[in-house]
Each structure stands twice: as structure tokens, then as C-alpha cells.
PDB file of C-alpha atoms and ligand atoms in Angstrom:
ATOM      1  CA  MET U   1     147.420 -32.808 183.225  1.00 59.00           C
ATOM      2  CA  GLU U   2     146.446 -35.007 186.116  1.00 62.00           C
ATOM      3  CA  THR U   3     144.312 -33.717 188.918  1.00 72.00           C
ATOM      4  CA  THR U   4     144.898 -35.307 192.277  1.00 83.00           C
ATOM      5  CA  ALA U   5     141.951 -36.158 194.442  1.00 89.00           C
ATOM      6  CA  THR U   6     142.176 -34.574 197.872  1.00 94.00           C
ATOM      7  CA  PRO U   7     141.447 -36.585 201.047  1.00 96.00           C
ATOM      8  CA  LEU U   8     138.124 -34.719 201.192  1.00 97.00           C
ATOM      9  CA  ASP U   9     137.218 -35.893 197.662  1.00 97.00           C
ATOM     10  CA  GLU U  10     138.159 -39.442 198.575  1.00 97.00           C
ATOM     11  CA  ILE U  11     136.036 -39.453 201.697  1.00 98.00           C
ATOM     12  CA  HIS U  12     133.079 -38.032 199.770  1.00 98.00           C
ATOM     13  CA  GLY U  13     133.530 -40.885 197.306  1.00 98.00           C
ATOM     14  CA  GLN U  14     133.586 -43.457 200.092  1.00 98.00           C
ATOM     15  CA  ILE U  15     130.508 -41.966 201.745  1.00 98.00           C
ATOM     16  CA  ALA U  16     128.684 -42.052 198.405  1.00 98.00           C
ATOM     17  CA  ALA U  17     129.666 -45.691 197.797  1.00 98.00           C
ATOM     18  CA  ALA U  18     128.544 -46.775 201.283  1.00 98.00           C
ATOM     19  CA  ALA U  19     125.285 -44.811 201.000  1.00 98.00           C
ATOM     20  CA  LYS U  20     124.570 -46.418 197.644  1.00 98.00           C
ATOM     21  CA  LEU U  21     125.103 -49.935 199.014  1.00 98.00           C
ATOM     22  CA  ALA U  22     122.653 -49.192 201.809  1.00 98.00           C
ATOM     23  CA  GLN U  23     120.218 -47.433 199.434  1.00 98.00           C
ATOM     24  CA  ARG U  24     120.549 -44.228 201.399  1.00 98.00           C
ATOM     25  CA  LYS U  25     120.756 -40.670 200.119  1.00 98.00           C
ATOM     26  CA  VAL U  26     124.191 -39.147 200.411  1.00 98.00           C
ATOM     27  CA  GLU U  27     122.595 -35.825 201.448  1.00 98.00           C
ATOM     28  CA  ASP U  28     121.394 -37.531 204.621  1.00 98.00           C
ATOM     29  CA  VAL U  29     124.975 -37.929 205.850  1.00 98.00           C
ATOM     30  CA  THR U  30     126.822 -34.921 207.285  1.00 98.00           C
ATOM     31  CA  LEU U  31     130.584 -35.204 207.268  1.00 98.00           C
ATOM     32  CA  ILE U  32     132.038 -33.523 210.348  1.00 98.00           C
ATOM     33  CA  ALA U  33     135.719 -32.790 209.791  1.00 98.00           C
ATOM     34  CA  VAL U  34     137.332 -33.287 213.189  1.00 98.00           C
ATOM     35  CA  SER U  35     139.892 -30.499 213.367  1.00 98.00           C
ATOM     36  CA  LYS U  36     140.933 -30.885 217.014  1.00 98.00           C
ATOM     37  CA  THR U  37     144.663 -30.218 217.541  1.00 97.00           C
ATOM     38  CA  HIS U  38     144.990 -28.863 213.977  1.00 97.00           C
ATOM     39  CA  PRO U  39     145.820 -25.180 213.418  1.00 97.00           C
ATOM     40  CA  PRO U  40     143.874 -22.775 211.179  1.00 97.00           C
ATOM     41  CA  GLU U  41     146.421 -23.304 208.358  1.00 97.00           C
ATOM     42  CA  ALA U  42     145.342 -26.946 208.183  1.00 97.00           C
ATOM     43  CA  ILE U  43     141.631 -26.094 208.380  1.00 98.00           C
ATOM     44  CA  LEU U  44     141.548 -23.327 205.742  1.00 98.00           C
ATOM     45  CA  PRO U  45     142.149 -25.620 202.747  1.00 97.00           C
ATOM     46  CA  LEU U  46     139.076 -27.645 203.702  1.00 98.00           C
ATOM     47  CA  LEU U  47     136.985 -24.495 204.064  1.00 98.00           C
ATOM     48  CA  GLU U  48     138.212 -23.444 200.628  1.00 97.00           C
ATOM     49  CA  GLN U  49     137.050 -26.803 199.251  1.00 97.00           C
ATOM     50  CA  GLY U  50     133.572 -26.186 200.634  1.00 98.00           C
ATOM     51  CA  GLN U  51     133.635 -28.228 203.841  1.00 98.00           C
ATOM     52  CA  ARG U  52     131.369 -26.494 206.381  1.00 98.00           C
ATOM     53  CA  ALA U  53     130.964 -28.818 209.393  1.00 98.00           C
ATOM     54  CA  PHE U  54     133.868 -29.208 211.818  1.00 98.00           C
ATOM     55  CA  GLY U  55     134.359 -30.978 215.133  1.00 98.00           C
ATOM     56  CA  GLU U  56     136.385 -29.939 218.168  1.00 98.00           C
ATOM     57  CA  ASN U  57     136.772 -31.663 221.516  1.00 97.00           C
ATOM     58  CA  ARG U  58     137.915 -28.800 223.734  1.00 97.00           C
ATOM     59  CA  VAL U  59     136.096 -25.564 224.442  1.00 98.00           C
ATOM     60  CA  GLN U  60     139.227 -23.516 224.991  1.00 97.00           C
ATOM     61  CA  GLU U  61     140.983 -24.712 221.856  1.00 97.00           C
ATOM     62  CA  ALA U  62     137.878 -24.028 219.774  1.00 98.00           C
ATOM     63  CA  GLN U  63     137.553 -20.532 221.256  1.00 98.00           C
ATOM     64  CA  GLY U  64     141.070 -19.801 220.079  1.00 97.00           C
ATOM     65  CA  LYS U  65     140.517 -20.950 216.491  1.00 97.00           C
ATOM     66  CA  TRP U  66     136.926 -20.626 215.388  1.00 98.00           C
ATOM     67  CA  PRO U  67     135.739 -17.059 215.916  1.00 97.00           C
ATOM     68  CA  ALA U  68     138.239 -15.805 213.300  1.00 97.00           C
ATOM     69  CA  LEU U  69     137.594 -18.670 210.862  1.00 98.00           C
ATOM     70  CA  LYS U  70     133.843 -18.206 211.191  1.00 98.00           C
ATOM     71  CA  GLU U  71     134.193 -14.558 210.364  1.00 97.00           C
ATOM     72  CA  GLN U  72     135.692 -15.611 207.036  1.00 97.00           C
ATOM     73  CA  TYR U  73     133.222 -18.461 206.490  1.00 98.00           C
ATOM     74  CA  PRO U  74     130.045 -17.490 208.380  1.00 97.00           C
ATOM     75  CA  ASP U  75     128.018 -20.524 207.245  1.00 98.00           C
ATOM     76  CA  THR U  76     130.371 -22.905 209.054  1.00 98.00           C
ATOM     77  CA  GLU U  77     129.008 -25.165 211.814  1.00 98.00           C
ATOM     78  CA  VAL U  78     131.280 -26.113 214.683  1.00 98.00           C
ATOM     79  CA  HIS U  79     130.327 -29.255 216.607  1.00 98.00           C
ATOM     80  CA  LEU U  80     131.530 -30.078 220.106  1.00 98.00           C
ATOM     81  CA  ILE U  81     132.319 -33.797 220.103  1.00 98.00           C
ATOM     82  CA  GLY U  82     134.338 -34.071 223.330  1.00 97.00           C
ATOM     83  CA  GLN U  83     133.281 -34.303 226.955  1.00 96.00           C
ATOM     84  CA  LEU U  84     131.980 -31.061 228.415  1.00 97.00           C
ATOM     85  CA  GLN U  85     132.426 -29.827 231.975  1.00 97.00           C
ATOM     86  CA  SER U  86     129.341 -28.185 233.417  1.00 98.00           C
ATOM     87  CA  ASN U  87     131.268 -25.021 234.282  1.00 98.00           C
ATOM     88  CA  LYS U  88     131.999 -24.490 230.563  1.00 98.00           C
ATOM     89  CA  ALA U  89     128.340 -24.717 229.530  1.00 98.00           C
ATOM     90  CA  ASP U  90     127.981 -20.962 228.921  1.00 98.00           C
ATOM     91  CA  ASP U  91     131.070 -20.876 226.697  1.00 98.00           C
ATOM     92  CA  ALA U  92     129.941 -23.978 224.817  1.00 98.00           C
ATOM     93  CA  VAL U  93     126.486 -22.546 224.135  1.00 98.00           C
ATOM     94  CA  ALA U  94     127.997 -19.290 222.895  1.00 98.00           C
ATOM     95  CA  LEU U  95     130.475 -20.969 220.538  1.00 98.00           C
ATOM     96  CA  PHE U  96     129.109 -24.249 219.217  1.00 98.00           C
ATOM     97  CA  ASP U  97     126.353 -24.948 216.727  1.00 98.00           C
ATOM     98  CA  CYS U  98     125.796 -28.489 217.957  1.00 98.00           C
ATOM     99  CA  ILE U  99     126.864 -30.494 221.027  1.00 98.00           C
ATOM    100  CA  HIS U 100     127.354 -34.276 220.735  1.00 98.00           C
ATOM    101  CA  SER U 101     128.310 -35.083 224.331  1.00 98.00           C
ATOM    102  CA  LEU U 102     125.259 -34.462 226.498  1.00 98.00           C
ATOM    103  CA  ASP U 103     125.521 -37.398 228.872  1.00 98.00           C
ATOM    104  CA  ARG U 104     124.465 -36.688 232.453  1.00 98.00           C
ATOM    105  CA  PRO U 105     121.870 -34.900 234.580  1.00 98.00           C
ATOM    106  CA  SER U 106     124.265 -32.230 235.893  1.00 98.00           C
ATOM    107  CA  LEU U 107     125.191 -31.268 232.328  1.00 98.00           C
ATOM    108  CA  VAL U 108     121.535 -31.160 231.264  1.00 98.00           C
ATOM    109  CA  LYS U 109     120.930 -28.720 234.088  1.00 98.00           C
ATOM    110  CA  ALA U 110     123.936 -26.562 233.206  1.00 98.00           C
ATOM    111  CA  LEU U 111     123.228 -26.508 229.468  1.00 98.00           C
ATOM    112  CA  GLY U 112     119.523 -25.817 230.023  1.00 98.00           C
ATOM    113  CA  LYS U 113     120.407 -22.808 232.154  1.00 98.00           C
ATOM    114  CA  ALA U 114     123.086 -21.627 229.720  1.00 98.00           C
ATOM    115  CA  MET U 115     120.643 -21.822 226.788  1.00 98.00           C
ATOM    116  CA  ASP U 116     117.995 -19.897 228.726  1.00 98.00           C
ATOM    117  CA  LYS U 117     120.498 -17.227 229.680  1.00 98.00           C
ATOM    118  CA  ALA U 118     121.838 -16.840 226.142  1.00 98.00           C
ATOM    119  CA  ASP U 119     118.403 -17.294 224.577  1.00 98.00           C
ATOM    120  CA  ARG U 120     120.064 -19.661 222.137  1.00 98.00           C
ATOM    121  CA  ARG U 121     118.963 -23.278 221.642  1.00 98.00           C
ATOM    122  CA  VAL U 122     121.892 -25.407 220.563  1.00 98.00           C
ATOM    123  CA  PRO U 123     120.893 -28.808 219.122  1.00 98.00           C
ATOM    124  CA  CYS U 124     122.357 -31.664 221.146  1.00 98.00           C
ATOM    125  CA  PHE U 125     123.035 -35.361 220.747  1.00 98.00           C
ATOM    126  CA  VAL U 126     122.899 -37.517 223.849  1.00 98.00           C
ATOM    127  CA  GLN U 127     126.062 -39.596 224.033  1.00 98.00           C
ATOM    128  CA  VAL U 128     125.310 -43.205 224.907  1.00 98.00           C
ATOM    129  CA  ASP U 129     127.825 -45.538 226.495  1.00 96.00           C
ATOM    130  CA  VAL U 130     127.112 -48.425 224.125  1.00 95.00           C
ATOM    131  CA  GLY U 131     130.179 -50.413 225.180  1.00 91.00           C
ATOM    132  CA  GLU U 132     129.677 -49.917 228.913  1.00 87.00           C
ATOM    133  CA  GLU U 133     133.065 -48.263 229.245  1.00 82.00           C
ATOM    134  CA  ASP U 134     133.198 -45.630 231.964  1.00 71.00           C
ATOM    135  CA  GLN U 135     136.159 -43.604 230.748  1.00 74.00           C
ATOM    136  CA  LYS U 136     134.664 -42.305 227.489  1.00 76.00           C
ATOM    137  CA  GLY U 137     131.655 -40.690 229.066  1.00 86.00           C
ATOM    138  CA  GLY U 138     128.193 -41.349 227.799  1.00 96.00           C
ATOM    139  CA  CYS U 139     124.953 -42.139 229.490  1.00 97.00           C
ATOM    140  CA  ALA U 140     124.202 -45.757 230.438  1.00 96.00           C
ATOM    141  CA  ILE U 141     121.543 -47.253 228.188  1.00 96.00           C
ATOM    142  CA  GLY U 142     119.260 -47.796 231.165  1.00 97.00           C
ATOM    143  CA  ASP U 143     119.465 -44.119 232.125  1.00 97.00           C
ATOM    144  CA  LEU U 144     118.634 -42.836 228.636  1.00 98.00           C
ATOM    145  CA  PRO U 145     114.829 -42.476 228.982  1.00 98.00           C
ATOM    146  CA  ALA U 146     115.169 -40.382 232.155  1.00 98.00           C
ATOM    147  CA  LEU U 147     117.912 -38.203 230.675  1.00 98.00           C
ATOM    148  CA  LEU U 148     115.902 -37.537 227.503  1.00 98.00           C
ATOM    149  CA  LYS U 149     112.889 -36.539 229.608  1.00 98.00           C
ATOM    150  CA  GLN U 150     115.032 -34.246 231.716  1.00 98.00           C
ATOM    151  CA  ALA U 151     116.527 -32.605 228.618  1.00 98.00           C
ATOM    152  CA  GLU U 152     113.061 -32.035 227.203  1.00 98.00           C
ATOM    153  CA  ASP U 153     111.931 -30.433 230.450  1.00 98.00           C
ATOM    154  CA  ALA U 154     115.022 -28.200 230.405  1.00 98.00           C
ATOM    155  CA  GLY U 155     114.210 -26.973 226.880  1.00 98.00           C
ATOM    156  CA  ILE U 156     117.230 -28.598 225.269  1.00 98.00           C
ATOM    157  CA  PRO U 157     116.600 -29.628 221.651  1.00 98.00           C
ATOM    158  CA  VAL U 158     117.827 -33.233 221.472  1.00 98.00           C
ATOM    159  CA  VAL U 159     118.234 -34.207 217.834  1.00 98.00           C
ATOM    160  CA  GLY U 160     119.699 -37.680 218.207  1.00 98.00           C
ATOM    161  CA  LEU U 161     122.173 -40.006 219.889  1.00 98.00           C
ATOM    162  CA  MET U 162     125.938 -40.316 219.615  1.00 98.00           C
ATOM    163  CA  CYS U 163     128.294 -43.184 220.386  1.00 98.00           C
ATOM    164  CA  ILE U 164     131.974 -44.066 220.403  1.00 96.00           C
ATOM    165  CA  PRO U 165     132.190 -47.876 220.202  1.00 95.00           C
ATOM    166  CA  PRO U 166     134.937 -49.702 222.104  1.00 94.00           C
ATOM    167  CA  LEU U 167     138.300 -49.920 220.344  1.00 90.00           C
ATOM    168  CA  LYS U 168     139.501 -53.066 218.606  1.00 89.00           C
ATOM    169  CA  ILE U 169     136.114 -54.756 218.420  1.00 92.00           C
ATOM    170  CA  GLU U 170     133.921 -54.909 215.330  1.00 96.00           C
ATOM    171  CA  PRO U 171     131.866 -51.690 215.616  1.00 97.00           C
ATOM    172  CA  ALA U 172     128.822 -52.743 213.565  1.00 98.00           C
ATOM    173  CA  PRO U 173     126.840 -54.274 216.474  1.00 97.00           C
ATOM    174  CA  PHE U 174     127.280 -51.043 218.435  1.00 97.00           C
ATOM    175  CA  PHE U 175     126.106 -48.959 215.472  1.00 98.00           C
ATOM    176  CA  ALA U 176     123.079 -51.242 215.151  1.00 98.00           C
ATOM    177  CA  LEU U 177     122.354 -50.756 218.839  1.00 98.00           C
ATOM    178  CA  LEU U 178     122.563 -46.959 218.533  1.00 98.00           C
ATOM    179  CA  ASP U 179     120.353 -47.063 215.453  1.00 98.00           C
ATOM    180  CA  LYS U 180     117.707 -49.007 217.379  1.00 98.00           C
ATOM    181  CA  LEU U 181     117.856 -46.687 220.397  1.00 98.00           C
ATOM    182  CA  VAL U 182     117.380 -43.669 218.110  1.00 98.00           C
ATOM    183  CA  THR U 183     114.350 -45.285 216.501  1.00 98.00           C
ATOM    184  CA  ASP U 184     112.878 -46.447 219.822  1.00 98.00           C
ATOM    185  CA  HIS U 185     113.034 -42.924 221.217  1.00 98.00           C
ATOM    186  CA  GLY U 186     111.523 -41.296 218.153  1.00 98.00           C
ATOM    187  CA  LEU U 187     114.693 -39.379 217.330  1.00 98.00           C
ATOM    188  CA  ALA U 188     116.437 -38.977 213.962  1.00 98.00           C
ATOM    189  CA  GLY U 189     120.138 -38.140 214.365  1.00 98.00           C
ATOM    190  CA  ARG U 190     122.777 -40.853 214.551  1.00 98.00           C
ATOM    191  CA  SER U 191     126.270 -39.477 215.266  1.00 98.00           C
ATOM    192  CA  MET U 192     128.497 -42.493 214.735  1.00 98.00           C
ATOM    193  CA  GLY U 193     131.567 -43.484 212.741  1.00 98.00           C
ATOM    194  CA  MET U 194     135.141 -42.170 212.723  1.00 98.00           C
ATOM    195  CA  SER U 195     138.086 -42.538 210.314  1.00 98.00           C
ATOM    196  CA  SER U 196     138.391 -46.282 210.760  1.00 96.00           C
ATOM    197  CA  ASP U 197     134.729 -47.190 210.543  1.00 97.00           C
ATOM    198  CA  PHE U 198     132.681 -44.411 208.906  1.00 98.00           C
ATOM    199  CA  LYS U 199     131.791 -46.549 205.885  1.00 98.00           C
ATOM    200  CA  THR U 200     130.217 -49.181 208.134  1.00 98.00           C
ATOM    201  CA  ALA U 201     128.485 -46.413 210.086  1.00 98.00           C
ATOM    202  CA  VAL U 202     127.013 -44.903 206.905  1.00 98.00           C
ATOM    203  CA  MET U 203     125.713 -48.314 205.870  1.00 98.00           C
ATOM    204  CA  MET U 204     124.115 -48.678 209.292  1.00 98.00           C
ATOM    205  CA  GLY U 205     122.310 -45.360 209.285  1.00 98.00           C
ATOM    206  CA  ALA U 206     124.751 -42.686 210.483  1.00 98.00           C
ATOM    207  CA  THR U 207     123.514 -39.156 209.839  1.00 98.00           C
ATOM    208  CA  HIS U 208     126.677 -37.507 211.207  1.00 98.00           C
ATOM    209  CA  ILE U 209     130.120 -39.051 210.853  1.00 98.00           C
ATOM    210  CA  ARG U 210     133.119 -37.597 212.683  1.00 98.00           C
ATOM    211  CA  VAL U 211     136.292 -37.960 210.658  1.00 98.00           C
ATOM    212  CA  GLY U 212     139.650 -36.566 211.729  1.00 98.00           C
ATOM    213  CA  THR U 213     142.725 -38.613 210.836  1.00 98.00           C
ATOM    214  CA  ALA U 214     141.523 -39.632 207.369  1.00 97.00           C
ATOM    215  CA  LEU U 215     141.168 -35.946 206.447  1.00 97.00           C
ATOM    216  CA  PHE U 216     144.009 -34.232 208.273  1.00 96.00           C
ATOM    217  CA  GLY U 217     146.536 -37.001 208.804  1.00 93.00           C
ATOM    218  CA  LYS U 218     147.766 -38.095 212.199  1.00 91.00           C
ATOM    219  CA  ARG U 219     147.295 -35.724 215.104  1.00 87.00           C
ATOM    220  CA  GLY U 220     150.449 -34.449 216.735  1.00 78.00           C
ATOM    221  CA  SER U 221     152.286 -34.056 213.433  1.00 52.00           C
ATOM    222  CA  HIS U 222     152.159 -30.235 213.511  1.00 50.00           C
TER     223      HIS U 222
HETATM  224  C1  LIG P   1     138.929 -37.456 217.734  1.00 50.16           C
HETATM  225  C2  LIG P   1     137.518 -37.921 217.598  1.00 50.16           C
HETATM  226  C3  LIG P   1     137.013 -38.347 216.359  1.00 50.16           C
HETATM  227  C4  LIG P   1     137.858 -38.465 215.096  1.00 50.16           C
HETATM  228  O1  LIG P   1     138.661 -39.585 215.176  1.00 50.16           O
HETATM  229  P1  LIG P   1     139.562 -40.048 213.911  1.00 50.16           P
HETATM  230  O2  LIG P   1     139.880 -41.460 214.241  1.00 50.16           O
HETATM  231  O3  LIG P   1     140.747 -39.166 213.887  1.00 50.16           O
HETATM  232  O4  LIG P   1     138.723 -39.923 212.710  1.00 50.16           O
HETATM  233  C5  LIG P   1     135.677 -38.690 216.296  1.00 50.16           C
HETATM  234  N1  LIG P   1     134.874 -38.631 217.381  1.00 50.16           N
HETATM  235  C6  LIG P   1     135.322 -38.235 218.589  1.00 50.16           C
HETATM  236  C7  LIG P   1     134.386 -38.187 219.731  1.00 50.16           C
HETATM  237  C8  LIG P   1     136.657 -37.868 218.734  1.00 50.16           C
HETATM  238  O5  LIG P   1     137.094 -37.472 219.931  1.00 50.16           O
END
């Protein structure tokens, strides 16, 4: 009998191959399965296969799906990878285990307050606008030192930096830039790499890769 490799198996294989080329340990790379737009029926098979880190980009959508799934699989981590409005900070702190889109002073203020109120410190990545594109969010590189200082003062645990490189350009230089910024600021986490470029990202030091389409298929097909 033949056993078919699942998309999850294949991605694990690709992560392992990229890590080996870069002489990195595969345990140092967390695969975040980006389940945005996908219903619980699509997520459950991955949970059954042992996947425990997931990414969502909307607070409301995540509130509708994750409390029930987490009850079944309590050791699951849900990461917020999309832009966050300051007025949803309380909800985000209550629901998410990690936030990848901290990118501006007003959000630092809101999240700091929300964490104090909930007495819950949610690890955050500061999103950096490596391609100088306004529409994706992210803090300008020049503003990063001040934002990191402000987050520290607000009691927000910043664990690393996140980027979304510009589309249709070779992403490696942007990953190298993020890697350097992380090192320069004495941080450790590098949230970079999606379906199309996670192998490059792993070779360039990613600690968290965010993979949706390669695991779930195209969004909008449900
Ligand atoms: C949707 C999304 C991803 C996943 O993208 P795929 O190309 O489907 O792997 C990763 N990161 C962010 C910030 C996203 O919004």
C-alpha cells in the first residue's frame, strides 16, 4: 500500500532541507499554518496531524473559530499576523498567543494598556516596512528604535521583527535586511517567509514562517 504525503509532510520536508543547507536546526523554525478564511473543517485535519501554531489576520474571524478549536486542542497557539486596529487591542490580547503586527505608537499604547488590564503579556513581533510600502503597514526602519523603546516602556514583550517583502521582487535582500535589524537590536525572532518564499526565508534565518496557500490550497475555494 502506498501512503500519500500530506501538504504538511511536504512542507516539513522542505523546511528540513532548507535548514540543513543553512546548517540550522529544524527545531528553531516554527511553522505557522495560516488558516485565515478557512473553516474549522479545513483546520481540524492539521490539528489531528499535530500542527499546533496557526495564523489569522482578523480578530473577529478568529474569535468565531478558535475558542472551540482550542478547547479540543488546548496546546494550540494562535498568532495574529494581520493589521490590528487599536480599538480591538483588548480582544486581541484575550484571544491571541502572539501578535506579529505591532507597528505604530498608538498600537503600542493600546496593547500596553490591554495587557495591563488583562494581566496577560502577549509576545509581539514589530512589523517592519522593509519595502517602504505604505499599504501593508509596518514601522519605517528609521522609526524602529523609538518604537522598540516605547514598547519596552509599556511592558510589551517584543520577541522579534516581522516583514512582508514587496511582491514580485526577489525577497532574499529583504530577509537579509530583517535578519540584520533583528541582530542589531539584540532580538531573536524573525517572522518572515510565506508559501512562495519560505525556503529562502529559512535559509536566511527565519524563526517563524507563515504558510497558508501551500498548506490549505487557494483561499476563496470554500
Ligand atoms: C495571508 C498571509 C500569509 C500567508 O500567505 P500564503 O501566500 O497563503 O502562504 C502570510 N503572512 C501574512 C501577513 C498574511 O497575511
